[in-house]
mmCIF file of N, CA, C and O in Angstrom:
data_model
loop_
_atom_site.group_PDB
_atom_site.id
_atom_site.type_symbol
_atom_site.label_atom_id
_atom_site.label_comp_id
_atom_site.label_asym_id
_atom_site.label_seq_id
_atom_site.Cartn_x
_atom_site.Cartn_y
_atom_site.Cartn_z
ATOM 1 N N MET A 18 144.793 74.168 68.890
ATOM 2 C CA MET A 18 144.256 75.186 69.674
ATOM 3 C C MET A 18 142.520 74.310 68.562
ATOM 4 O O MET A 18 141.755 74.097 69.496
ATOM 5 N N GLY A 19 142.909 74.252 67.699
ATOM 6 C CA GLY A 19 141.770 74.071 66.972
ATOM 7 C C GLY A 19 141.124 72.622 66.869
ATOM 8 O O GLY A 19 139.633 72.311 66.750
ATOM 9 N N ILE A 20 141.691 71.998 67.446
ATOM 10 C CA ILE A 20 141.123 70.518 67.613
ATOM 11 C C ILE A 20 140.367 70.403 68.909
ATOM 12 O O ILE A 20 139.094 69.573 68.783
ATOM 13 N N LYS A 21 140.751 71.342 69.905
ATOM 14 C CA LYS A 21 139.858 71.801 71.263
ATOM 15 C C LYS A 21 138.542 72.041 71.034
ATOM 16 O O LYS A 21 137.388 71.615 71.791
ATOM 17 N N TRP A 22 138.522 73.143 69.705
ATOM 18 C CA TRP A 22 137.622 73.585 69.790
ATOM 19 C C TRP A 22 136.233 72.992 69.429
ATOM 20 O O TRP A 22 135.435 73.315 69.291
ATOM 21 N N LEU A 23 136.615 72.259 68.183
ATOM 22 C CA LEU A 23 136.330 71.160 67.526
ATOM 23 C C LEU A 23 135.606 70.229 68.614
ATOM 24 O O LEU A 23 134.453 69.671 68.400
ATOM 25 N N LEU A 24 136.423 69.555 69.163
ATOM 26 C CA LEU A 24 135.779 68.662 70.199
ATOM 27 C C LEU A 24 134.472 69.229 71.218
ATOM 28 O O LEU A 24 133.701 68.843 72.010
ATOM 29 N N ALA A 25 134.942 70.717 71.481
ATOM 30 C CA ALA A 25 134.057 70.934 72.105
ATOM 31 C C ALA A 25 132.760 71.134 71.734
ATOM 32 O O ALA A 25 131.796 70.743 72.457
ATOM 33 N N ALA A 26 132.541 71.928 70.790
ATOM 34 C CA ALA A 26 131.684 72.041 69.917
ATOM 35 C C ALA A 26 130.561 70.459 69.078
ATOM 36 O O ALA A 26 129.636 70.686 69.766
ATOM 37 N N VAL A 27 131.392 69.547 69.471
ATOM 38 C CA VAL A 27 130.987 68.099 69.040
ATOM 39 C C VAL A 27 130.178 67.763 70.457
ATOM 40 O O VAL A 27 129.119 67.272 70.405
ATOM 41 N N LEU A 28 130.547 67.859 71.428
ATOM 42 C CA LEU A 28 130.068 67.356 73.156
ATOM 43 C C LEU A 28 129.510 68.213 73.411
ATOM 44 O O LEU A 28 128.683 68.075 73.488
ATOM 45 N N ALA A 29 129.221 69.686 72.858
ATOM 46 C CA ALA A 29 128.611 70.558 72.739
ATOM 47 C C ALA A 29 126.794 69.899 72.283
ATOM 48 O O ALA A 29 125.416 70.233 72.855
ATOM 49 N N PHE A 30 126.937 69.650 70.666
ATOM 50 C CA PHE A 30 125.630 69.265 70.534
ATOM 51 C C PHE A 30 125.468 67.868 70.352
ATOM 52 O O PHE A 30 124.466 67.735 70.169
ATOM 53 N N LEU A 31 126.551 67.066 70.898
ATOM 54 C CA LEU A 31 125.749 66.003 71.192
ATOM 55 C C LEU A 31 125.154 65.643 72.305
ATOM 56 O O LEU A 31 123.929 65.361 72.800
ATOM 57 N N ALA A 32 125.226 67.003 73.730
ATOM 58 C CA ALA A 32 124.574 67.089 75.156
ATOM 59 C C ALA A 32 123.242 67.665 74.956
ATOM 60 O O ALA A 32 122.332 67.234 75.621
ATOM 61 N N ALA A 33 122.730 68.476 74.047
ATOM 62 C CA ALA A 33 121.698 69.352 73.890
ATOM 63 C C ALA A 33 120.653 68.311 73.821
ATOM 64 O O ALA A 33 119.830 68.955 74.281
ATOM 65 N N PRO A 34 120.323 67.080 72.988
ATOM 66 C CA PRO A 34 118.922 66.636 73.093
ATOM 67 C C PRO A 34 119.266 65.916 75.058
ATOM 68 O O PRO A 34 118.025 66.079 75.038
ATOM 69 N N MET A 35 120.198 65.995 75.779
ATOM 70 C CA MET A 35 119.520 65.033 76.552
ATOM 71 C C MET A 35 119.172 66.108 77.151
ATOM 72 O O MET A 35 118.023 65.807 78.149
ATOM 73 N N ALA A 36 119.536 67.955 77.197
ATOM 74 C CA ALA A 36 119.231 68.591 78.225
ATOM 75 C C ALA A 36 117.470 69.113 77.489
ATOM 76 O O ALA A 36 116.364 69.208 78.649
ATOM 77 N N VAL A 37 117.242 69.080 76.603
ATOM 78 C CA VAL A 37 115.753 68.925 75.737
ATOM 79 C C VAL A 37 115.090 68.158 76.411
ATOM 80 O O VAL A 37 113.772 67.792 76.526
ATOM 81 N N ALA A 38 116.166 66.577 76.315
ATOM 82 C CA ALA A 38 114.312 65.525 76.902
ATOM 83 C C ALA A 38 113.708 65.469 78.547
ATOM 84 O O ALA A 38 112.900 65.285 78.695
ATOM 85 N N GLN A 39 115.125 65.883 79.004
ATOM 86 C CA GLN A 39 115.094 66.830 80.776
ATOM 87 C C GLN A 39 114.108 67.493 81.307
ATOM 88 O O GLN A 39 113.609 67.300 81.648
ATOM 89 N N SER A 40 113.926 68.948 80.373
ATOM 90 C CA SER A 40 113.236 69.615 80.262
ATOM 91 C C SER A 40 111.499 69.047 80.174
ATOM 92 O O SER A 40 110.537 69.878 80.161
ATOM 93 N N ALA A 41 111.480 68.556 79.025
ATOM 94 C CA ALA A 41 109.884 67.979 78.447
ATOM 95 C C ALA A 41 109.683 66.631 79.549
ATOM 96 O O ALA A 41 109.511 65.504 78.619
ATOM 97 N N LEU A 42 109.631 67.085 80.586
ATOM 98 C CA LEU A 42 108.697 65.898 81.527
ATOM 99 C C LEU A 42 107.132 65.407 81.639
ATOM 100 O O LEU A 42 106.923 65.572 82.711
ATOM 101 N N ASP A 43 106.739 65.177 80.312
ATOM 102 C CA ASP A 43 104.933 65.438 80.534
ATOM 103 C C ASP A 43 104.371 66.278 80.919
ATOM 104 O O ASP A 43 103.560 65.856 82.034
ATOM 105 N N GLY A 44 105.344 67.638 81.635
ATOM 106 C CA GLY A 44 104.707 68.274 82.104
ATOM 107 C C GLY A 44 105.152 68.795 83.296
ATOM 108 O O GLY A 44 103.926 69.506 83.984
ATOM 109 N N LEU A 45 105.812 67.329 84.115
ATOM 110 C CA LEU A 45 105.841 67.792 86.222
ATOM 111 C C LEU A 45 106.458 68.563 85.944
ATOM 112 O O LEU A 45 107.142 69.288 85.367
ATOM 113 N N GLU A 46 106.130 69.387 87.478
ATOM 114 C CA GLU A 46 106.410 70.716 87.934
ATOM 115 C C GLU A 46 107.945 70.425 88.413
ATOM 116 O O GLU A 46 107.928 69.556 89.512
ATOM 117 N N SER A 47 109.263 70.888 88.281
ATOM 118 C CA SER A 47 110.166 70.217 89.075
ATOM 119 C C SER A 47 110.322 71.412 89.791
ATOM 120 O O SER A 47 110.225 73.114 90.013
ATOM 121 N N ILE A 48 110.874 71.198 91.216
ATOM 122 C CA ILE A 48 111.154 72.308 92.400
ATOM 123 C C ILE A 48 112.833 73.060 91.739
ATOM 124 O O ILE A 48 113.675 72.204 92.242
ATOM 125 N N GLY A 49 112.914 73.858 92.164
ATOM 126 C CA GLY A 49 114.137 74.767 92.024
ATOM 127 C C GLY A 49 114.537 74.893 90.143
ATOM 128 O O GLY A 49 115.485 75.352 89.705
ATOM 129 N N LYS A 50 113.253 74.232 89.598
ATOM 130 C CA LYS A 50 113.774 74.816 87.586
ATOM 131 C C LYS A 50 114.006 75.873 87.687
ATOM 132 O O LYS A 50 112.904 76.286 87.905
ATOM 133 N N PRO A 51 114.345 77.164 87.189
ATOM 134 C CA PRO A 51 114.283 78.209 86.824
ATOM 135 C C PRO A 51 113.244 78.156 85.446
ATOM 136 O O PRO A 51 112.874 77.738 84.539
ATOM 137 N N VAL A 52 111.821 79.332 85.745
ATOM 138 C CA VAL A 52 111.106 79.242 84.962
ATOM 139 C C VAL A 52 110.704 80.621 84.177
ATOM 140 O O VAL A 52 111.023 81.609 84.293
ATOM 141 N N ASP A 53 110.724 80.688 83.016
ATOM 142 C CA ASP A 53 110.607 82.052 81.872
ATOM 143 C C ASP A 53 109.891 83.805 82.687
ATOM 144 O O ASP A 53 108.823 82.701 82.711
ATOM 145 N N ARG A 54 110.516 84.343 82.708
ATOM 146 C CA ARG A 54 109.636 85.304 83.360
ATOM 147 C C ARG A 54 109.423 85.732 84.875
ATOM 148 O O ARG A 54 108.307 86.015 85.366
ATOM 149 N N GLY A 55 109.788 84.098 85.354
ATOM 150 C CA GLY A 55 108.787 83.723 87.470
ATOM 151 C C GLY A 55 109.869 84.338 87.918
ATOM 152 O O GLY A 55 111.532 84.641 87.762
ATOM 153 N N THR A 56 109.111 85.197 88.708
ATOM 154 C CA THR A 56 110.448 86.076 89.866
ATOM 155 C C THR A 56 109.372 86.009 91.061
ATOM 156 O O THR A 56 110.107 86.509 91.936
ATOM 157 N N GLY A 57 108.959 85.064 91.233
ATOM 158 C CA GLY A 57 107.724 84.909 92.881
ATOM 159 C C GLY A 57 108.604 83.806 93.753
ATOM 160 O O GLY A 57 109.808 82.934 92.863
ATOM 161 N N PHE A 58 108.300 83.223 94.643
ATOM 162 C CA PHE A 58 109.157 82.233 95.391
ATOM 163 C C PHE A 58 108.663 80.531 94.242
ATOM 164 O O PHE A 58 107.779 80.261 93.550
ATOM 165 N N GLN A 59 109.460 79.925 95.188
ATOM 166 C CA GLN A 59 108.925 78.995 94.597
ATOM 167 C C GLN A 59 107.855 77.708 94.912
ATOM 168 O O GLN A 59 107.051 78.831 95.983
ATOM 169 N N PRO A 60 107.426 76.887 93.889
ATOM 170 C CA PRO A 60 106.208 76.030 95.298
ATOM 171 C C PRO A 60 106.456 75.992 96.694
ATOM 172 O O PRO A 60 106.947 75.190 96.556
ATOM 173 N N SER A 61 105.481 76.258 97.197
ATOM 174 C CA SER A 61 105.512 75.870 98.773
ATOM 175 C C SER A 61 105.447 74.386 99.191
ATOM 176 O O SER A 61 104.075 74.034 98.177
ATOM 177 N N ALA A 62 106.257 74.157 99.907
ATOM 178 C CA ALA A 62 105.774 72.520 99.905
ATOM 179 C C ALA A 62 105.388 72.578 101.706
ATOM 180 O O ALA A 62 104.980 71.365 101.619
ATOM 181 N N THR A 63 105.523 73.341 102.561
ATOM 182 C CA THR A 63 104.984 73.009 103.528
ATOM 183 C C THR A 63 104.178 74.874 104.324
ATOM 184 O O THR A 63 104.088 75.544 103.411
ATOM 185 N N GLU A 64 103.649 74.358 105.290
ATOM 186 C CA GLU A 64 102.034 75.216 105.932
ATOM 187 C C GLU A 64 103.511 76.924 106.285
ATOM 188 O O GLU A 64 102.661 77.636 106.030
ATOM 189 N N LEU A 65 103.839 76.378 106.588
ATOM 190 C CA LEU A 65 104.916 77.647 106.836
ATOM 191 C C LEU A 65 105.401 78.197 105.863
ATOM 192 O O LEU A 65 105.748 79.464 105.882
ATOM 193 N N ALA A 66 105.901 77.231 104.482
ATOM 194 C CA ALA A 66 106.335 78.192 103.663
ATOM 195 C C ALA A 66 105.341 78.587 103.060
ATOM 196 O O ALA A 66 105.312 79.910 102.775
ATOM 197 N N ARG A 67 104.557 78.585 102.934
ATOM 198 C CA ARG A 67 102.868 79.335 102.488
ATOM 199 C C ARG A 67 102.436 80.651 103.470
ATOM 200 O O ARG A 67 102.227 81.668 102.320
ATOM 201 N N ASP A 68 102.799 80.602 104.136
ATOM 202 C CA ASP A 68 102.720 82.035 105.653
ATOM 203 C C ASP A 68 103.544 82.956 105.272
ATOM 204 O O ASP A 68 103.125 83.839 105.028
ATOM 205 N N ILE A 69 104.792 82.237 105.060
ATOM 206 C CA ILE A 69 105.842 83.198 104.255
ATOM 207 C C ILE A 69 105.234 83.728 103.216
ATOM 208 O O ILE A 69 106.083 84.994 102.879
ATOM 209 N N VAL A 70 104.880 83.440 102.031
ATOM 210 C CA VAL A 70 104.959 83.888 101.207
ATOM 211 C C VAL A 70 103.875 84.673 101.021
ATOM 212 O O VAL A 70 103.348 85.858 100.671
ATOM 213 N N TRP A 71 102.104 83.989 102.180
ATOM 214 C CA TRP A 71 102.023 85.568 102.271
ATOM 215 C C TRP A 71 101.528 86.538 103.171
ATOM 216 O O TRP A 71 101.521 87.599 102.773
ATOM 217 N N LEU A 72 102.483 86.194 104.225
ATOM 218 C CA LEU A 72 103.751 87.734 104.736
ATOM 219 C C LEU A 72 103.936 88.107 103.508
ATOM 220 O O LEU A 72 104.500 89.993 103.452
ATOM 221 N N ASP A 73 104.975 87.838 102.350
ATOM 222 C CA ASP A 73 105.794 88.640 101.447
ATOM 223 C C ASP A 73 104.981 89.203 100.933
ATOM 224 O O ASP A 73 104.569 90.392 100.531
ATOM 225 N N THR A 74 103.548 88.939 100.418
ATOM 226 C CA THR A 74 103.049 89.466 99.477
ATOM 227 C C THR A 74 101.836 90.494 99.995
ATOM 228 O O THR A 74 101.921 91.784 99.546
ATOM 229 N N MET A 75 101.872 90.490 101.616
ATOM 230 C CA MET A 75 100.607 91.859 102.400
ATOM 231 C C MET A 75 101.562 92.522 102.422
ATOM 232 O O MET A 75 101.120 94.111 102.689
ATOM 233 N N ILE A 76 103.181 92.515 102.873
ATOM 234 C CA ILE A 76 104.466 93.325 103.110
ATOM 235 C C ILE A 76 104.260 94.254 101.428
ATOM 236 O O ILE A 76 104.500 95.326 101.686
ATOM 237 N N LEU A 77 104.139 93.555 100.348
ATOM 238 C CA LEU A 77 104.021 94.601 99.194
ATOM 239 C C LEU A 77 103.535 94.975 99.111
ATOM 240 O O LEU A 77 103.066 96.484 98.694
ATOM 241 N N ILE A 78 101.954 94.945 99.110
ATOM 242 C CA ILE A 78 101.209 95.650 99.355
ATOM 243 C C ILE A 78 100.828 96.951 100.205
ATOM 244 O O ILE A 78 100.735 97.657 99.436
ATOM 245 N N ILE A 79 100.890 96.863 100.778
ATOM 246 C CA ILE A 79 101.511 97.683 102.103
ATOM 247 C C ILE A 79 102.538 98.630 101.944
ATOM 248 O O ILE A 79 102.563 99.866 101.932
ATOM 249 N N ILE A 80 103.671 98.060 101.466
ATOM 250 C CA ILE A 80 104.927 99.353 100.915
ATOM 251 C C ILE A 80 103.899 99.629 99.476
ATOM 252 O O ILE A 80 104.252 101.612 99.070
ATOM 253 N N THR A 81 103.330 99.026 98.820
ATOM 254 C CA THR A 81 103.140 100.027 97.049
ATOM 255 C C THR A 81 101.764 100.857 97.776
ATOM 256 O O THR A 81 101.965 102.301 97.145
ATOM 257 N N ALA A 82 100.518 100.772 98.912
ATOM 258 C CA ALA A 82 100.190 101.502 99.089
ATOM 259 C C ALA A 82 100.590 102.998 99.892
ATOM 260 O O ALA A 82 100.644 104.448 99.604
ATOM 261 N N ILE A 83 101.704 102.728 100.837
ATOM 262 C CA ILE A 83 102.640 104.243 101.122
ATOM 263 C C ILE A 83 103.528 104.539 100.246
ATOM 264 O O ILE A 83 103.779 105.856 100.295
ATOM 265 N N VAL A 84 103.862 104.203 99.207
ATOM 266 C CA VAL A 84 104.803 104.931 98.273
ATOM 267 C C VAL A 84 104.102 105.093 97.214
ATOM 268 O O VAL A 84 104.285 106.341 96.801
ATOM 269 N N VAL A 85 102.646 105.103 97.036
ATOM 270 C CA VAL A 85 101.468 105.666 95.950
ATOM 271 C C VAL A 85 101.143 106.914 97.085
ATOM 272 O O VAL A 85 100.925 107.893 96.244
ATOM 273 N N PHE A 86 101.066 107.016 97.987
ATOM 274 C CA PHE A 86 100.166 107.599 99.432
ATOM 275 C C PHE A 86 101.477 109.076 99.589
ATOM 276 O O PHE A 86 101.481 110.605 99.272
ATOM 277 N N VAL A 87 102.336 108.823 99.472
ATOM 278 C CA VAL A 87 103.813 109.441 99.526
ATOM 279 C C VAL A 87 104.394 109.923 97.785
ATOM 280 O O VAL A 87 104.347 111.453 98.220
ATOM 281 N N THR A 88 104.051 109.609 96.902
ATOM 282 C CA THR A 88 104.256 110.148 95.718
ATOM 283 C C THR A 88 103.023 111.329 95.494
ATOM 284 O O THR A 88 103.116 112.289 95.271
ATOM 285 N N ALA A 89 101.280 110.639 95.932
ATOM 286 C CA ALA A 89 100.502 111.726 95.870
ATOM 287 C C ALA A 89 101.054 113.065 96.232
ATOM 288 O O ALA A 89 101.000 114.396 96.477
ATOM 289 N N LEU A 90 101.478 112.996 97.984
ATOM 290 C CA LEU A 90 101.675 114.620 98.894
ATOM 291 C C LEU A 90 102.700 115.138 98.217
ATOM 292 O O LEU A 90 103.220 116.103 98.357
ATOM 293 N N LEU A 91 103.780 114.247 97.326
ATOM 294 C CA LEU A 91 104.813 115.259 97.332
ATOM 295 C C LEU A 91 104.170 115.720 95.797
ATOM 296 O O LEU A 91 104.939 117.094 95.437
ATOM 297 N N ILE A 92 103.482 115.088 95.151
ATOM 298 C CA ILE A 92 102.755 115.657 93.794
ATOM 299 C C ILE A 92 102.429 117.169 94.287
ATOM 300 O O ILE A 92 102.293 118.211 93.551
ATOM 301 N N ILE A 93 101.375 117.069 94.997
ATOM 302 C CA ILE A 93 100.851 118.243 95.617
ATOM 303 C C ILE A 93 101.283 119.112 96.509
ATOM 304 O O ILE A 93 101.267 120.467 95.456
ATOM 305 N N VAL A 94 101.935 119.048 97.266
ATOM 306 C CA VAL A 94 103.860 119.767 97.463
ATOM 307 C C VAL A 94 104.234 120.269 96.057
ATOM 308 O O VAL A 94 104.106 122.067 96.418
ATOM 309 N N MET A 95 104.517 119.932 95.469
ATOM 310 C CA MET A 95 105.136 120.567 93.926
ATOM 311 C C MET A 95 103.941 121.381 93.704
ATOM 312 O O MET A 95 104.632 122.468 92.917
ATOM 313 N N VAL A 96 103.316 121.283 93.183
ATOM 314 C CA VAL A 96 101.938 121.902 92.500
ATOM 315 C C VAL A 96 101.683 123.557 93.349
ATOM 316 O O VAL A 96 101.746 124.096 92.561
ATOM 317 N N LYS A 97 101.260 123.181 94.921
ATOM 318 C CA LYS A 97 101.089 123.654 95.335
ATOM 319 C C LYS A 97 102.072 124.720 96.136
ATOM 320 O O LYS A 97 101.476 126.047 95.931
ATOM 321 N N TYR A 98 102.871 124.541 96.010
ATOM 322 C CA TYR A 98 104.192 125.936 96.454
ATOM 323 C C TYR A 98 105.219 125.925 95.070
ATOM 324 O O TYR A 98 105.990 125.935 95.824
ATOM 325 N N ASN A 99 105.104 125.234 93.793
ATOM 326 C CA ASN A 99 105.581 126.196 93.123
ATOM 327 C C ASN A 99 106.382 127.772 93.109
ATOM 328 O O ASN A 99 105.322 128.017 93.511
ATOM 329 N N ALA A 100 106.893 128.237 92.444
ATOM 330 C CA ALA A 100 107.309 129.668 91.759
ATOM 331 C C ALA A 100 106.370 130.473 91.085
ATOM 332 O O ALA A 100 105.301 131.130 91.861
ATOM 333 N N LYS A 101 105.922 129.357 90.822
ATOM 334 C CA LYS A 101 104.650 130.146 90.024
ATOM 335 C C LYS A 101 103.498 130.622 90.590
ATOM 336 O O LYS A 101 102.504 131.694 90.326
ATOM 337 N N ALA A 102 103.041 129.938 91.125
ATOM 338 C CA ALA A 102 101.617 129.604 92.012
ATOM 339 C C ALA A 102 102.142 130.003 93.063
ATOM 340 O O ALA A 102 100.669 130.940 93.667
ATOM 341 N N ASN A 103 103.072 130.688 93.310
ATOM 342 C CA ASN A 103 103.796 131.315 95.146
ATOM 343 C C ASN A 103 104.489 132.410 94.620
ATOM 344 O O ASN A 103 105.656 132.564 95.662
ATOM 345 N N ASP A 104 104.176 133.632 93.837
ATOM 346 C CA ASP A 104 104.611 134.818 93.330
ATOM 347 C C ASP A 104 105.632 135.114 94.994
ATOM 348 O O ASP A 104 107.104 135.667 95.074
ATOM 349 N N ASP A 105 104.677 135.795 95.754
ATOM 350 C CA ASP A 105 104.785 136.164 97.240
ATOM 351 C C ASP A 105 105.157 135.292 98.359
ATOM 352 O O ASP A 105 104.565 134.711 98.947
ATOM 353 N N PRO A 106 106.542 134.834 99.053
ATOM 354 C CA PRO A 106 106.913 133.570 99.851
ATOM 355 C C PRO A 106 106.643 134.578 100.894
ATOM 356 O O PRO A 106 106.754 135.180 101.321
ATOM 357 N N ALA A 107 106.269 133.526 101.746
ATOM 358 C CA ALA A 107 106.101 133.710 103.378
ATOM 359 C C ALA A 107 107.345 134.384 103.918
ATOM 360 O O ALA A 107 108.584 133.859 103.479
ATOM 361 N N THR A 108 106.729 135.287 105.081
ATOM 362 C CA THR A 108 108.503 136.277 105.824
ATOM 363 C C THR A 108 108.295 134.963 107.016
ATOM 364 O O THR A 108 109.596 136.109 107.274
ATOM 365 N N PHE A 109 107.779 134.473 106.973
ATOM 366 C CA PHE A 109 108.029 133.760 108.952
ATOM 367 C C PHE A 109 108.713 132.655 108.781
ATOM 368 O O PHE A 109 108.688 131.844 107.569
ATOM 369 N N THR A 110 109.391 132.447 109.982
ATOM 370 C CA THR A 110 109.962 130.937 109.608
ATOM 371 C C THR A 110 109.295 129.894 110.974
ATOM 372 O O THR A 110 108.689 131.017 112.125
#
């Protein structure tokens, strides 16, 4: 079993320079290549893809505004109607 591990280590050592050389292609952008801390879409190649990216960004902005608004409403209700601020609760339903 020891010779298998040694052979695997040697092959990995020999393959590492090829992987480094492939990633250093004069700054050329590779489609589909993972980017460090990248969370968005790949670069758009067609007008339809650019429209999809724009729509995704717009929906994200709208959802963020809704979340901020609802969070503000919840905080207002928690502050206004907590037990310390409202000692005598209403008796009607």
